[in-house]
XYZ file of C-alpha atoms in Angstrom:
576
model
C 0.077 -0.003 0.114
C 1.346 3.296 -1.100
C 2.250 5.872 1.782
C 0.738 9.145 0.727
C -0.097 11.106 3.797
C 1.214 11.201 7.372
C -1.299 12.560 10.010
C 0.183 13.539 13.213
C -0.938 14.891 16.533
C 0.550 18.038 17.733
C 1.103 18.287 21.649
C 3.054 15.505 23.237
C 3.697 13.664 19.813
C 5.690 16.286 17.815
C 5.697 19.289 20.175
C 6.655 20.043 23.842
C 5.013 22.506 25.848
C 3.602 23.996 22.328
C 6.873 24.085 20.593
C 7.430 21.982 17.510
C 10.699 20.065 17.821
C 13.282 21.070 15.098
C 14.060 17.382 14.088
C 10.347 16.946 13.345
C 10.097 20.110 11.354
C 13.067 18.909 9.258
C 11.449 15.553 8.916
C 8.203 16.960 7.728
C 10.197 19.190 5.023
C 11.871 15.897 4.011
C 8.527 13.889 3.603
C 6.777 16.729 1.665
C 9.846 17.082 -0.747
C 9.415 13.132 -1.438
C 5.681 13.692 -2.305
C 4.144 12.714 1.107
C 1.401 14.923 2.266
C 1.675 15.954 6.099
C -1.317 17.125 8.086
C -1.718 18.007 11.723
C -4.558 16.601 13.564
C -5.028 18.330 17.017
C -7.603 19.319 19.804
C -6.063 22.735 19.908
C -8.170 25.680 18.815
C -6.798 26.975 15.466
C -5.821 30.418 16.720
C -3.815 28.903 19.536
C -1.919 26.442 17.216
C -0.992 29.385 15.000
C 0.187 31.452 18.135
C 2.652 28.471 19.087
C 3.500 27.018 15.690
C 3.573 30.106 13.628
C 2.719 29.995 10.073
C 1.080 26.654 9.262
C 2.056 26.331 5.651
C 4.752 23.895 6.852
C 2.134 21.209 6.372
C -0.556 20.562 3.781
C -3.444 20.906 6.054
C -4.776 21.036 9.654
C -7.647 19.418 11.506
C -8.218 21.622 14.678
C -10.642 21.576 17.568
C -10.553 17.685 17.622
C -12.012 17.435 14.100
C -14.433 20.340 13.979
C -12.342 22.731 11.991
C -10.200 22.333 8.844
C -7.393 24.767 7.750
C -6.080 24.493 4.326
C -3.070 25.904 2.626
C -3.349 29.681 2.123
C -5.306 29.895 5.418
C -8.783 29.044 4.193
C -10.850 27.314 6.777
C -13.912 25.154 7.023
C -16.001 24.712 10.069
C -17.727 21.265 10.356
C -19.835 21.419 13.435
C -22.116 23.918 14.959
C -20.903 26.800 17.309
C -21.189 26.148 21.029
C -24.728 26.760 22.513
C -24.775 30.314 24.242
C -27.036 28.742 26.814
C -24.150 26.307 27.971
C -21.458 29.083 27.715
C -23.875 31.174 29.958
C -24.209 28.460 32.572
C -20.547 27.590 32.599
C -19.933 31.332 33.212
C -22.360 31.653 36.007
C -20.816 28.781 37.905
C -17.391 30.507 37.752
C -15.819 27.758 35.578
C -12.697 28.740 33.620
C -12.943 27.489 29.999
C -12.020 28.242 26.445
C -14.284 28.733 23.434
C -13.440 27.848 19.718
C -15.526 27.863 16.711
C -17.153 24.632 17.939
C -15.318 23.495 21.114
C -15.440 24.313 24.776
C -12.282 23.228 26.431
C -11.999 23.073 30.187
C -10.362 21.054 33.055
C -11.332 17.514 33.147
C -12.346 18.064 36.841
C -15.548 19.768 35.905
C -16.880 16.838 33.876
C -19.748 16.104 36.293
C -20.824 19.776 35.944
C -20.419 19.742 32.103
C -22.329 16.428 32.042
C -25.226 17.579 34.294
C -25.520 20.868 32.158
C -25.608 18.745 28.701
C -28.292 16.757 30.133
C -30.247 19.641 31.713
C -30.410 21.577 28.425
C -30.696 18.359 26.257
C -27.496 19.246 23.996
C -26.464 16.896 21.341
C -22.783 17.250 22.708
C -20.126 14.699 23.529
C -17.121 15.058 25.886
C -13.560 14.000 24.793
C -10.943 13.719 27.235
C -7.152 14.478 26.758
C -5.153 14.085 29.816
C -6.157 16.698 32.457
C -8.364 18.430 29.923
C -11.702 17.841 28.256
C -13.531 19.122 25.144
C -17.336 19.501 24.478
C -18.063 19.069 21.039
C -20.946 18.165 18.528
C -21.654 14.425 19.013
C -20.708 13.679 15.279
C -17.302 15.343 15.419
C -13.951 13.520 16.005
C -10.541 13.625 14.848
C -11.465 10.762 12.387
C -14.513 12.784 10.930
C -12.257 15.864 10.479
C -9.352 14.039 9.036
C -11.581 12.186 6.454
C -12.997 15.663 5.312
C -9.430 16.883 4.846
C -8.259 13.949 2.951
C -11.273 13.946 0.711
C -10.343 17.579 -0.113
C -6.731 16.695 -0.674
C -7.868 13.831 -3.030
C -6.112 11.278 -0.757
C -7.581 7.847 0.589
C -7.298 7.351 4.391
C -6.066 3.783 3.332
C -2.981 5.484 2.285
C -2.532 7.442 5.570
C -0.170 6.783 8.388
C -1.511 8.361 11.718
C 0.439 8.956 14.802
C -0.670 10.117 18.184
C 0.107 9.971 22.050
C -3.101 10.504 24.044
C -6.645 9.083 24.648
C -8.086 11.549 22.190
C -6.171 10.189 19.437
C -7.679 6.733 19.250
C -10.249 8.057 16.409
C -7.152 9.402 14.498
C -5.390 5.977 14.552
C -8.676 4.004 13.829
C -9.077 6.294 10.668
C -5.655 5.555 9.284
C -4.546 2.591 7.526
C -1.353 2.447 9.577
C -1.581 3.390 13.305
C 1.462 4.713 15.214
C 1.659 5.404 18.995
C 4.616 6.928 20.922
C 6.336 4.944 23.682
C 5.789 7.779 26.177
C 2.192 8.180 25.424
C -1.081 6.378 26.599
C -0.822 2.590 27.385
C -4.268 1.961 25.808
C -3.367 3.917 22.612
C -0.118 1.863 22.160
C -2.180 -1.541 22.630
C -4.283 -0.296 19.423
C -1.270 0.657 17.370
C 0.434 -1.080 14.582
C 3.866 0.303 15.688
C 5.207 2.068 18.733
C 7.889 4.578 18.220
C 10.579 3.996 20.782
C 12.132 6.967 22.823
C 11.190 9.594 25.073
C 10.049 12.733 22.973
C 9.352 14.122 19.802
C 12.777 13.852 18.456
C 12.196 10.115 18.156
C 9.119 10.918 16.055
C 11.095 12.847 13.776
C 13.666 10.160 13.053
C 10.748 7.769 12.534
C 9.035 10.118 10.057
C 12.085 10.626 8.168
C 12.666 6.787 7.837
C 8.967 5.815 6.974
C 8.625 8.722 4.429
C 11.586 7.429 2.423
C 9.806 4.142 1.767
C 7.401 3.531 -1.232
C 5.027 1.639 0.836
C 3.313 1.807 4.298
C 4.928 -0.603 6.636
C 3.529 -4.189 6.503
C 3.213 -4.700 10.276
C -0.300 -4.602 11.267
C -2.553 -4.898 14.342
C -5.393 -6.374 12.302
C -8.049 -3.833 12.417
C -8.675 -4.030 8.624
C -9.365 -7.802 7.779
C -11.399 -9.696 5.412
C -13.589 -12.560 6.617
C -12.903 -15.960 4.887
C -15.171 -18.147 6.889
C -18.150 -17.327 9.296
C -19.352 -20.360 11.344
C -22.089 -19.479 13.708
C -20.969 -19.765 17.374
C -17.293 -19.529 16.323
C -14.954 -16.651 15.990
C -14.668 -15.647 12.241
C -11.423 -16.830 10.221
C -10.064 -13.497 9.104
C -6.943 -12.439 7.318
C -5.120 -9.188 6.599
C -4.467 -8.725 2.708
C -3.322 -5.144 2.955
C -0.035 -5.010 0.923
C -0.077 -8.751 -0.097
C -0.220 -10.393 -3.366
C -2.842 -13.021 -3.298
C -3.193 -16.165 -5.588
C -6.363 -17.904 -6.035
C -6.225 -21.222 -8.024
C -8.829 -23.799 -8.946
C -10.457 -25.844 -11.604
C -13.317 -24.150 -13.733
C -16.611 -23.871 -11.790
C -14.761 -24.686 -8.592
C -15.765 -21.350 -6.977
C -12.444 -19.381 -7.367
C -13.989 -16.319 -8.776
C -16.734 -16.578 -5.928
C -13.713 -16.341 -3.445
C -12.079 -13.516 -5.427
C -15.368 -11.571 -5.419
C -15.707 -12.295 -1.672
C -12.411 -10.470 -0.959
C -13.213 -7.716 -3.409
C -16.537 -6.690 -2.057
C -15.379 -6.772 1.597
C -12.632 -4.456 0.473
C -15.147 -2.163 -1.215
C -17.495 -2.028 1.820
C -14.393 -1.105 3.828
C -13.668 1.879 1.797
C -10.745 0.425 -0.260
C -10.718 1.077 -3.978
C -10.354 -1.877 -6.353
C -9.962 -2.485 -10.094
C -11.029 -5.779 -11.627
C -9.891 -6.849 -14.940
C -12.729 -9.384 -15.904
C -12.128 -11.438 -18.953
C -15.195 -13.678 -18.474
C -17.896 -11.278 -16.975
C -17.741 -13.011 -13.475
C -17.746 -9.833 -11.456
C -20.460 -7.752 -12.756
C -22.517 -8.162 -9.544
C -20.038 -5.968 -7.736
C -21.682 -3.052 -9.433
C -24.524 -3.303 -6.900
C -21.965 -1.967 -4.214
C -21.454 1.712 -3.236
C -19.157 3.852 -5.636
C -18.600 0.923 -7.960
C -19.216 0.835 -11.721
C -19.094 -2.026 -14.280
C -18.070 -1.006 -17.951
C -17.736 -3.122 -20.903
C -19.580 -6.343 -21.584
C -20.570 -5.044 -25.032
C -21.048 -1.544 -23.810
C -18.661 1.351 -23.256
C -15.182 0.114 -22.377
C -12.781 2.906 -21.349
C -9.526 3.244 -23.289
C -6.536 5.252 -21.913
C -7.561 8.798 -21.527
C -11.148 7.697 -20.325
C -9.583 5.237 -17.963
C -7.317 7.776 -16.354
C -10.426 10.091 -15.874
C -12.111 7.285 -13.906
C -9.039 6.725 -11.898
C -9.087 10.096 -10.882
C -12.560 9.946 -9.525
C -11.546 7.150 -6.992
C -14.247 4.701 -8.137
C -14.508 0.970 -7.844
C -14.216 -0.227 -11.532
C -15.050 -3.595 -13.180
C -13.885 -3.920 -16.746
C -15.749 -6.570 -18.308
C -14.116 -7.963 -21.226
C -16.122 -10.835 -21.902
C -17.293 -9.624 -25.427
C -13.817 -9.234 -26.764
C -11.912 -12.045 -28.505
C -8.926 -13.565 -26.844
C -6.258 -11.312 -28.596
C -8.147 -8.077 -27.974
C -8.364 -8.913 -24.490
C -4.668 -9.407 -24.290
C -4.076 -6.242 -25.876
C -6.423 -4.423 -23.776
C -4.855 -5.781 -20.505
C -1.297 -5.411 -21.682
C -1.953 -1.767 -22.386
C -4.129 -0.819 -19.478
C -2.745 -3.078 -16.517
C 0.489 -1.094 -16.444
C -1.387 2.196 -16.734
C -3.658 1.458 -13.520
C -0.401 0.343 -11.661
C 1.332 3.541 -12.798
C -1.466 5.858 -11.550
C -1.361 3.855 -8.233
C 2.321 4.627 -7.667
C 1.424 8.358 -7.984
C -1.769 8.652 -6.346
C -1.935 5.563 -3.883
C -5.121 3.864 -5.349
C -6.385 1.604 -6.523
C -5.619 -0.259 -3.388
C -6.225 -3.652 -5.078
C -5.923 -4.804 -8.713
C -7.666 -8.201 -9.659
C -6.861 -10.087 -12.830
C -8.814 -13.173 -13.581
C -7.748 -15.759 -16.039
C -4.379 -14.421 -15.221
C -2.438 -17.456 -16.910
C -3.391 -16.286 -20.216
C -1.616 -12.702 -19.789
C 1.086 -13.333 -17.238
C 2.948 -16.287 -18.829
C 5.761 -14.661 -20.671
C 9.422 -13.993 -19.576
C 8.671 -10.338 -19.012
C 5.272 -10.113 -18.138
C 6.112 -9.339 -14.593
C 6.746 -5.894 -16.014
C 2.972 -5.475 -16.433
C 2.743 -5.305 -12.718
C 4.147 -3.084 -10.149
C 5.355 -5.645 -7.710
C 7.070 -3.376 -5.414
C 3.600 -2.021 -4.231
C 2.068 -5.531 -4.358
C -1.613 -5.920 -3.428
C -2.521 -7.825 -6.595
C -5.043 -10.593 -6.775
C -4.439 -13.276 -9.620
C -6.988 -15.706 -10.342
C -6.347 -18.667 -12.478
C -7.083 -22.440 -13.245
C -3.597 -22.906 -14.726
C -1.202 -21.819 -11.949
C 1.512 -23.892 -13.832
C 1.407 -21.384 -16.806
C 2.154 -18.294 -14.785
C 5.614 -16.865 -15.320
C 8.059 -17.673 -12.426
C 8.823 -14.143 -11.349
C 4.921 -13.519 -11.064
C 4.387 -16.820 -8.996
C 7.261 -16.150 -6.710
C 5.843 -12.767 -5.735
C 2.636 -14.287 -4.057
C 2.254 -14.074 -0.481
C -0.878 -15.598 0.020
C -2.140 -18.767 -1.706
C -5.630 -19.903 -1.818
C -7.058 -22.939 -3.649
C -10.521 -24.067 -4.506
C -11.157 -27.489 -5.998
C -7.991 -28.476 -7.922
C -7.865 -31.795 -9.484
C -4.973 -31.828 -12.154
C -1.968 -33.212 -10.553
C 0.417 -30.975 -12.633
C -1.446 -27.971 -11.326
C -1.177 -29.183 -7.855
C 2.535 -29.547 -8.298
C 2.893 -26.060 -9.243
C 1.084 -24.811 -6.199
C 3.189 -27.131 -4.118
C 6.337 -25.521 -5.683
C 5.127 -22.048 -4.427
C 4.618 -23.541 -1.078
C 8.329 -24.612 -0.911
C 7.030 -28.243 -0.719
C 7.807 -29.208 -4.381
C 9.757 -32.518 -3.188
C 6.458 -34.001 -1.861
C 3.394 -32.596 -3.836
C 1.419 -35.946 -3.596
C 0.176 -35.007 -0.137
C -1.853 -32.294 -1.555
C -3.514 -34.411 -4.425
C -6.542 -35.654 -2.572
C -7.424 -32.873 -0.188
C -7.318 -30.437 -2.883
C -9.202 -32.532 -5.514
C -12.007 -33.324 -3.056
C -12.702 -29.632 -1.959
C -16.551 -28.986 -2.293
C -17.622 -25.930 -4.207
C -18.118 -23.929 -1.255
C -14.754 -24.903 0.274
C -11.161 -23.556 -0.135
C -7.992 -23.862 1.466
C -4.872 -21.656 2.409
C -1.572 -23.274 1.696
C 2.025 -22.052 2.409
C 3.600 -19.494 1.816
C 0.413 -18.063 3.406
C 1.499 -17.168 7.009
C -2.084 -17.958 8.199
C -1.857 -21.535 6.895
C 0.877 -22.136 9.477
C 2.967 -24.521 7.343
C 0.054 -26.674 6.412
C -3.228 -26.761 4.444
C -5.733 -24.836 6.180
C -9.329 -25.602 4.893
C -12.231 -23.439 5.364
C -15.848 -22.975 4.254
C -16.195 -19.818 2.217
C -18.229 -17.099 3.895
C -21.414 -15.731 2.219
C -21.354 -13.126 -0.281
C -22.714 -9.708 0.124
C -23.742 -9.659 -3.689
C -25.003 -12.214 -5.953
C -22.361 -14.027 -7.981
C -23.298 -14.945 -11.562
C -20.686 -16.995 -13.339
C -19.843 -15.414 -16.835
C -23.064 -13.244 -16.173
C -23.139 -11.093 -19.153
C -20.899 -13.135 -21.604
C -23.790 -15.337 -22.926
C -26.556 -12.739 -22.976
C -25.719 -11.964 -26.538
C -22.446 -13.652 -27.323
C -22.781 -17.051 -28.809
C -21.674 -20.308 -27.332
C -20.013 -22.916 -29.701
C -22.337 -24.285 -32.282
C -22.214 -27.736 -30.838
C -23.521 -26.460 -27.677
C -26.458 -24.281 -28.985
C -30.072 -25.061 -28.051
C -31.693 -26.995 -31.038
C -35.371 -26.570 -31.189
C -37.158 -29.867 -32.248
C -40.530 -31.657 -32.868
C -40.612 -35.281 -31.708
C -36.995 -35.517 -31.970
C -36.656 -33.811 -35.333
C -34.792 -30.463 -35.577
C -37.051 -27.757 -36.808
C -34.110 -25.783 -38.154
C -34.198 -23.288 -35.409
C -31.062 -23.002 -32.834
C -30.254 -20.687 -30.052
C -26.621 -19.867 -29.109
C -27.221 -17.099 -26.501
C -29.705 -16.513 -23.803
C -31.311 -13.578 -25.454
C -31.753 -15.534 -28.590
C -33.298 -18.378 -26.708
C -36.136 -15.760 -25.484
C -36.720 -14.803 -29.182
C -36.696 -18.518 -30.357
C -39.302 -19.482 -28.044
C -41.401 -16.655 -28.924
C -41.138 -17.422 -32.667
C -41.766 -21.207 -32.467
C -45.043 -22.951 -32.610
C -46.809 -23.561 -29.323
C -46.776 -27.453 -29.575
C -42.830 -27.382 -30.142
C -42.347 -25.415 -27.056
C -44.978 -27.551 -25.173
C -42.641 -30.582 -25.859
C -39.673 -28.989 -24.436
C -41.326 -27.820 -21.414
C -42.521 -31.364 -20.696
C -38.879 -32.522 -20.839
C -37.538 -29.496 -18.954
C -35.083 -28.804 -21.917
C -34.703 -25.024 -21.360
C -33.490 -25.417 -17.782
C -31.296 -28.386 -18.469
C -29.728 -26.405 -21.207
C -29.109 -23.311 -18.995
C -27.706 -25.598 -16.207
C -25.428 -27.591 -18.540
C -24.162 -25.195 -20.873
C -23.753 -22.099 -18.632
C -23.339 -23.746 -15.200
C -25.918 -21.240 -13.840
C -27.902 -23.579 -11.593
C -29.738 -20.739 -9.804
C -31.108 -19.562 -13.106
C -31.855 -23.175 -14.238
C -33.769 -23.833 -10.938
C -35.925 -20.545 -11.590
C -36.526 -21.772 -15.170
C -37.737 -25.235 -14.147
C -40.126 -23.730 -11.815
C -41.539 -21.581 -14.738
C -41.650 -24.797 -17.000
C -43.766 -26.574 -14.508
C -46.040 -23.496 -13.894
C -46.689 -22.782 -17.510
C -47.485 -26.414 -18.312
C -49.801 -26.613 -15.211
C -51.596 -23.553 -16.182
C -51.809 -24.146 -19.898
C -50.059 -20.824 -20.545
C -47.229 -22.065 -22.924
C -47.414 -18.901 -25.115
C -46.511 -16.700 -22.279
C -43.400 -18.647 -21.331
C -41.170 -16.565 -23.454
C -42.196 -13.305 -21.440
C -41.701 -15.197 -18.141
C -38.309 -16.429 -19.148
C -37.216 -12.980 -20.419
C -38.199 -11.648 -17.010
C -36.107 -14.329 -15.190
C -33.060 -13.600 -17.134
C -33.312 -9.911 -16.813
C -33.801 -10.313 -12.929
C -30.826 -12.578 -12.726
C -28.342 -10.705 -14.826
C -29.571 -6.956 -14.334
C -29.830 -6.788 -18.142
C -32.314 -5.885 -20.784
C -32.853 -8.128 -23.779
C -31.738 -6.413 -26.874
């Protein structure tokens, strides 16, 4: 994961008694010269921060008042919360309490917390109390360091998943939770250290300066993690979920055709999307279109608009999740598209930090040459490669995989290839039977995956959020091979009409004589053809019910319309 921004607390983290440490100031300058943005996230009132830190143009932005106020380069400010209620200000004044008032915050000694709580309840105010050592802040309930930082990062065009957050006290929990990589300091809150990915050793801000210089010189965020961003692989009622961190790790998913490998890959993608990551999917067979039901996700191609270089760059700049459905292209055109645009997406990611994960299905077709690793930016990792021929992947690509997940895999030479990745090529036979016998909803992690702990770790694949449709648009209007086409017949004699696509099947049924369709309904030919040729047992089951219903109600002529509706509902597409 690319490091794009450092978000740091001020007092106690990079400053002592309000004074910014010179080593930290130098580290901030170094980071910005290397293209890393630096922002301050503080509980201080903005005017007070300016009093102690001076001109704030040494950073790219400030979140002040614990998230309530944003300050941008040039001094422009944005207030994110409501001003303090005058009724509360008056009540505190009448009680002789010493306090400060900012644009949104009221700050006072933490010893007055009982009085503040009583007044908030008495006046029925939508305020929350945030403690910071011996001080406390009264703020609108929706305001936090996290909410303010996310607003600032949105303005700067940076994802929080490319952010490193660093703090020292109890009001920094939300800051660290917001960032992809969380850092606490040795001299700070014990609870905060327990939540951090890393703890800076030392006894003051100078140590933070040294740490910032080191981390900003790296392309990637550090790989250590506390596990607060995980994907769920298995969810069994009554048991803890089987989870895994995939940030900054390359994932290989291998399995036979129709073994569930694309289902598993889609599971990872949809969980990342829900967590706010940006993903790009190169989808040669139309397996991932259902991801379009998720927020900020578009599915392009599949016979419709497919973005080329300039348009793809425009999409990348919008920070959307994109599924590129290449199912309507012939093989060579698919390869040309991927060879042109896969490096383009990787180059953009190196510059901007996202997309955070790039998936390539049928990867053995496109990454099997000596130089094909040049299509990938393996330094930044975070690729997911899906294949039913792991043996055909180039050696350099295979060796770069950090996680190996396998669905049913029966061919021994393919198991041998997986075993070689596991460092167990001398005895691949022990994997043959367990991998060949995996059910369609089962998978296994293998070494070198750390979570496999040196062995095969099987699991039942967790439920999907979105409906998976295998090759969901490929056969709507692109023909299957002639020998697989549906043949309309009367008493076993072909009528001369065939259908090689789902759309054409609907048209063919509408055009054929009623008694011909009646015979096919009696034999459930349509549902059997859909299940056998397309492997879509869900649609086949729905069609079988329709066949029985229209036979029983003697409404055979209406079957075509009912079938059309079932296909459109299943594939979210209109018959053309």
